[in-house]
Coordinates of N, CA and C in Angstrom, one line a residue:
N1300 N 63.2 -44.4 -121.0 CA 64.4 -44.2 -121.8 C 64.3 -44.0 -123.1
F1301 N 64.9 -42.9 -123.7 CA 65.1 -42.8 -124.8 C 66.5 -42.5 -125.9
N1302 N 66.6 -42.8 -126.8 CA 67.9 -42.6 -127.7 C 68.1 -41.4 -128.2
I1303 N 69.0 -41.0 -128.9 CA 69.5 -40.1 -129.9 C 69.8 -40.9 -131.1
N1304 N 69.0 -40.7 -132.2 CA 69.3 -40.8 -133.6 C 69.9 -40.2 -134.5
L1305 N 70.0 -40.4 -135.4 CA 70.5 -39.5 -136.4 C 69.9 -38.5 -136.6
I1306 N 68.4 -38.7 -137.0 CA 67.7 -37.7 -137.2 C 67.6 -36.6 -136.1
L1307 N 67.7 -36.8 -135.1 CA 67.6 -35.6 -134.2 C 69.1 -35.1 -134.3
I1308 N 69.8 -35.9 -134.3 CA 71.5 -35.1 -134.5 C 71.5 -34.3 -135.6
N1309 N 70.8 -34.6 -136.7 CA 70.6 -33.9 -138.4 C 69.8 -32.6 -138.3
R1310 N 68.6 -32.7 -137.2 CA 67.7 -31.6 -136.8 C 68.5 -30.8 -136.1
F1311 N 69.2 -31.2 -135.1 CA 69.9 -29.6 -134.2 C 71.3 -29.2 -135.3
F1312 N 71.6 -30.0 -135.8 CA 72.8 -29.6 -136.8 C 72.3 -28.2 -137.4
I1313 N 71.1 -28.8 -138.3 CA 70.5 -27.9 -139.2 C 69.6 -26.5 -138.5
I1314 N 69.1 -26.9 -137.3 CA 68.7 -25.4 -136.6 C 69.5 -24.6 -135.7
H1315 N 70.6 -25.4 -135.2 CA 71.3 -24.7 -134.5 C 72.7 -24.3 -135.1
F1316 N 72.6 -24.4 -136.2 CA 74.1 -24.1 -136.8 C 73.8 -23.4 -138.5
L1317 N 73.2 -24.1 -139.0 CA 72.7 -23.4 -140.5 C 71.8 -22.7 -140.6
T1318 N 71.1 -22.6 -139.7 CA 69.8 -21.3 -139.7 C 70.4 -19.8 -139.2
P1319 N 71.3 -20.2 -138.3 CA 71.7 -18.9 -137.9 C 72.7 -18.2 -138.9
M1320 N 73.4 -19.1 -139.4 CA 74.5 -18.4 -140.5 C 74.2 -18.5 -141.4
I1321 N 73.0 -18.8 -142.1 CA 72.1 -18.3 -143.2 C 71.4 -17.4 -142.9
M1322 N 70.9 -17.1 -141.8 CA 70.5 -15.4 -141.7 C 71.4 -14.7 -141.1
L1323 N 72.7 -14.8 -140.6 CA 73.6 -13.8 -140.6 C 74.5 -13.5 -142.2
M1324 N 74.0 -14.4 -143.1 CA 74.6 -13.9 -144.5 C 73.6 -13.2 -145.2
L1325 N 72.3 -13.6 -145.0 CA 71.2 -12.8 -145.7 C 70.9 -11.1 -144.9
I1326 N 71.5 -11.1 -143.4 CA 71.5 -9.7 -143.0 C 72.7 -8.7 -143.5
L1327 N 74.2 -10.1 -143.7 CA 75.0 -8.7 -144.1 C 75.0 -8.3 -145.9
I1328 N 74.2 -9.2 -146.7 CA 74.0 -8.9 -148.0 C 72.8 -8.0 -147.9
H1329 N 72.0 -8.1 -146.8 CA 70.9 -6.7 -146.9 C 71.5 -5.4 -146.5
L1330 N 72.4 -5.7 -145.7 CA 73.0 -4.3 -145.7 C 74.1 -3.8 -146.8
N1331 N 74.5 -4.6 -147.2 CA 75.7 -4.5 -148.2 C 75.1 -3.7 -149.4
I1332 N 73.5 -4.3 -149.8 CA 72.9 -4.2 -151.2 C 72.7 -2.5 -150.8
L1333 N 71.4 -2.7 -149.8 CA 71.1 -1.5 -149.2 C 71.4 0.1 -148.7
H1334 N 72.3 -0.4 -147.8 CA 72.6 0.7 -146.8 C 74.1 1.4 -147.4
L1335 N 75.3 0.3 -148.0 CA 76.3 0.8 -148.3 C 76.2 1.2 -149.7
N1336 N 75.2 1.3 -150.9 CA 75.6 1.6 -151.7 C 74.3 3.0 -152.0
K1337 N 74.0 3.1 -150.7 CA 72.8 4.6 -151.2 C 72.1 4.4 -151.7
S1338 N 71.0 3.4 -151.4 CA 70.1 3.2 -152.4 C 68.9 3.9 -152.1
S1339 N 69.2 4.9 -150.9 CA 67.6 5.5 -150.5 C 68.2 6.8 -151.2
N1340 N 67.2 6.7 -151.7 CA 67.0 8.4 -152.9 C 65.7 8.8 -152.6
P1341 N 65.1 9.6 -151.5 CA 63.8 9.5 -151.3 C 63.1 11.1 -152.0
L1342 N 64.3 11.9 -152.1 CA 64.0 13.7 -152.9 C 64.4 13.1 -154.4
G1343 N 64.8 11.9 -155.0 CA 65.0 12.0 -156.2 C 65.8 12.9 -157.3
F1344 N 66.6 13.4 -156.3 CA 68.0 14.3 -156.7 C 68.9 13.3 -157.3
N1345 N 69.5 13.2 -158.4 CA 70.4 13.1 -159.4 C 71.8 13.1 -159.0
N1346 N 72.0 14.0 -158.1 CA 73.5 14.3 -157.4 C 73.6 13.3 -156.6
K1347 N 75.1 12.8 -156.5 CA 75.3 11.7 -155.4 C 75.5 12.7 -153.7
L1348 N 76.2 13.7 -153.8 CA 76.1 14.1 -152.3 C 74.5 14.1 -151.6
D1349 N 73.7 14.3 -152.4 CA 72.0 14.4 -152.0 C 71.5 13.1 -151.3
L1350 N 72.2 11.9 -151.9 CA 71.6 10.4 -151.3 C 72.0 10.5 -150.0
I1351 N 71.0 9.7 -149.2 CA 70.9 9.6 -147.8 C 71.8 8.2 -148.1
F1352 N 73.0 8.2 -146.8 CA 73.9 7.3 -146.5 C 73.2 6.5 -144.8
L1353 N 72.9 5.5 -144.9 CA 72.8 4.8 -143.7 C 71.6 5.5 -142.8
N1354 N 70.5 5.9 -143.6 CA 69.6 6.9 -143.1 C 68.9 6.0 -141.5
P1355 N 68.8 6.9 -140.5 CA 68.6 6.3 -139.7 C 67.1 5.8 -139.5
Y1356 N 66.1 5.5 -140.2 CA 65.1 5.2 -140.1 C 65.6 3.5 -140.3
S1357 N 66.3 3.5 -141.6 CA 66.4 2.2 -142.1 C 67.2 1.3 -140.8
L1358 N 68.1 1.9 -140.3 CA 68.7 1.3 -138.9 C 67.7 0.8 -137.9
I1359 N 67.1 2.1 -137.5 CA 66.3 1.4 -136.1 C 65.2 0.4 -136.9
K1360 N 64.8 0.8 -138.2 CA 63.3 -0.5 -138.7 C 64.6 -2.1 -138.6
D1361 N 65.8 -1.8 -139.2 CA 65.8 -3.3 -139.1 C 66.0 -3.7 -137.4
M1362 N 66.6 -3.2 -136.8 CA 66.9 -3.4 -135.5 C 65.5 -3.8 -134.6
M1363 N 64.3 -3.1 -135.1 CA 63.2 -3.4 -134.7 C 62.7 -5.1 -135.2
M1364 N 63.0 -4.8 -136.6 CA 62.9 -6.3 -136.8 C 63.6 -7.3 -136.7
L1365 N 64.7 -7.3 -136.2 CA 65.8 -8.3 -135.6 C 65.2 -8.4 -134.1
M1366 N 64.9 -7.5 -133.4 CA 64.4 -8.1 -132.2 C 63.1 -8.5 -132.4
L1367 N 61.7 -8.4 -132.8 CA 60.9 -9.2 -132.9 C 61.0 -10.3 -133.5
L1368 N 62.0 -10.5 -134.5 CA 62.2 -12.0 -134.7 C 63.0 -12.7 -133.8
M1369 N 63.7 -11.8 -132.7 CA 63.9 -13.0 -131.9 C 63.2 -13.4 -130.9
I1370 N 62.4 -12.4 -130.3 CA 61.5 -12.3 -129.6 C 60.1 -13.4 -129.7
F1371 N 59.7 -13.5 -131.4 CA 59.3 -14.8 -131.6 C 59.8 -15.7 -131.7
F1372 N 60.8 -16.2 -131.7 CA 61.5 -17.5 -131.7 C 61.9 -17.9 -130.3
L1373 N 62.0 -16.6 -129.3 CA 62.1 -16.8 -128.0 C 61.2 -17.6 -127.4
N1374 N 59.4 -16.9 -127.7 CA 58.5 -17.3 -127.4 C 58.3 -18.9 -127.7
L1375 N 58.2 -19.1 -129.1 CA 58.1 -20.4 -129.8 C 58.7 -21.3 -129.1
N1376 N 60.2 -21.2 -128.4 CA 60.9 -21.9 -127.9 C 60.3 -22.1 -126.4
L1377 N 60.2 -21.2 -126.0 CA 59.3 -21.6 -124.3 C 58.5 -21.7 -124.2
F1378 N 57.4 -21.2 -125.0 CA 56.0 -22.0 -124.7 C 55.2 -23.1 -125.8
F1379 N 56.1 -23.3 -126.8 CA 55.7 -24.2 -127.3 C 56.7 -25.0 -127.6
P1380 N 57.8 -25.6 -127.1 CA 58.8 -26.5 -127.1 C 58.6 -27.7 -128.2
I1381 N 57.6 -28.2 -128.6 CA 57.7 -29.6 -128.8 C 57.0 -29.1 -130.0
I1382 N 56.7 -27.7 -130.6 CA 55.9 -27.5 -132.0 C 56.6 -27.8 -133.3
L1383 N 57.9 -27.7 -133.0 CA 58.7 -28.1 -133.9 C 59.7 -29.4 -134.2
N1384 N 58.9 -30.2 -133.4 CA 59.2 -31.3 -133.1 C 58.9 -32.5 -133.8
N1385 N 59.6 -33.5 -134.1 CA 59.4 -34.8 -134.7 C 59.4 -35.6 -133.7
F1386 N 58.3 -36.1 -133.9 CA 58.1 -37.4 -132.8 C 58.8 -38.6 -132.9
D1387 N 59.5 -39.0 -134.4 CA 60.3 -40.1 -134.4 C 61.4 -40.1 -133.8
N1388 N 61.5 -38.9 -133.3 CA 63.0 -38.9 -132.2 C 62.6 -39.5 -130.8
F1389 N 61.8 -39.9 -130.7 CA 61.4 -40.4 -129.2 C 61.4 -41.8 -129.6
N1390 N 62.0 -42.6 -130.0 CA 62.1 -43.6 -129.8 C 63.0 -44.8 -128.6
E1391 N 62.1 -45.5 -128.0 CA 62.4 -46.4 -126.9 C 63.7 -47.0 -127.1
M1392 N 64.5 -46.8 -126.3 CA 65.9 -47.6 -126.3 C 65.8 -48.7 -126.3
N1393 N 66.8 -49.4 -126.8 CA 66.9 -50.8 -127.2 C 67.9 -51.4 -126.8
Y1394 N 67.8 -51.8 -125.3 CA 69.6 -52.0 -124.4 C 70.3 -53.0 -124.9
F1395 N 69.7 -53.6 -126.3 CA 70.8 -54.9 -126.5 C 71.4 -53.9 -127.8
N1396 N 71.1 -53.2 -127.8 CA 71.9 -52.4 -129.1 C 72.7 -51.3 -128.7
T1397 N 72.1 -50.5 -127.6 CA 72.9 -49.1 -127.4 C 73.9 -49.9 -126.0
P1398 N 75.3 -49.4 -126.1 CA 76.6 -49.8 -126.0 C 76.6 -48.8 -124.4

């Protein structure tokens, strides 16, 4: 029997709640700065009408990167589930302390 202590709860909170929120905020900042401000100007024109707005290459590139990132984390969790774990979490349960 094993108990769940504060270390495990903190790690669960950080990995399963804060990390996706941070990634979502970074993606939104990326979309706002790079795509909505028409920052892509491959031809070097000064005219605002010639700027490319949300170019399909950038959209496809962002979706491919997101898919690769998800595949990486999925494979990491499925094939090596203990690689990110801390073995301090596997403390044997003390029957005199546990309710």
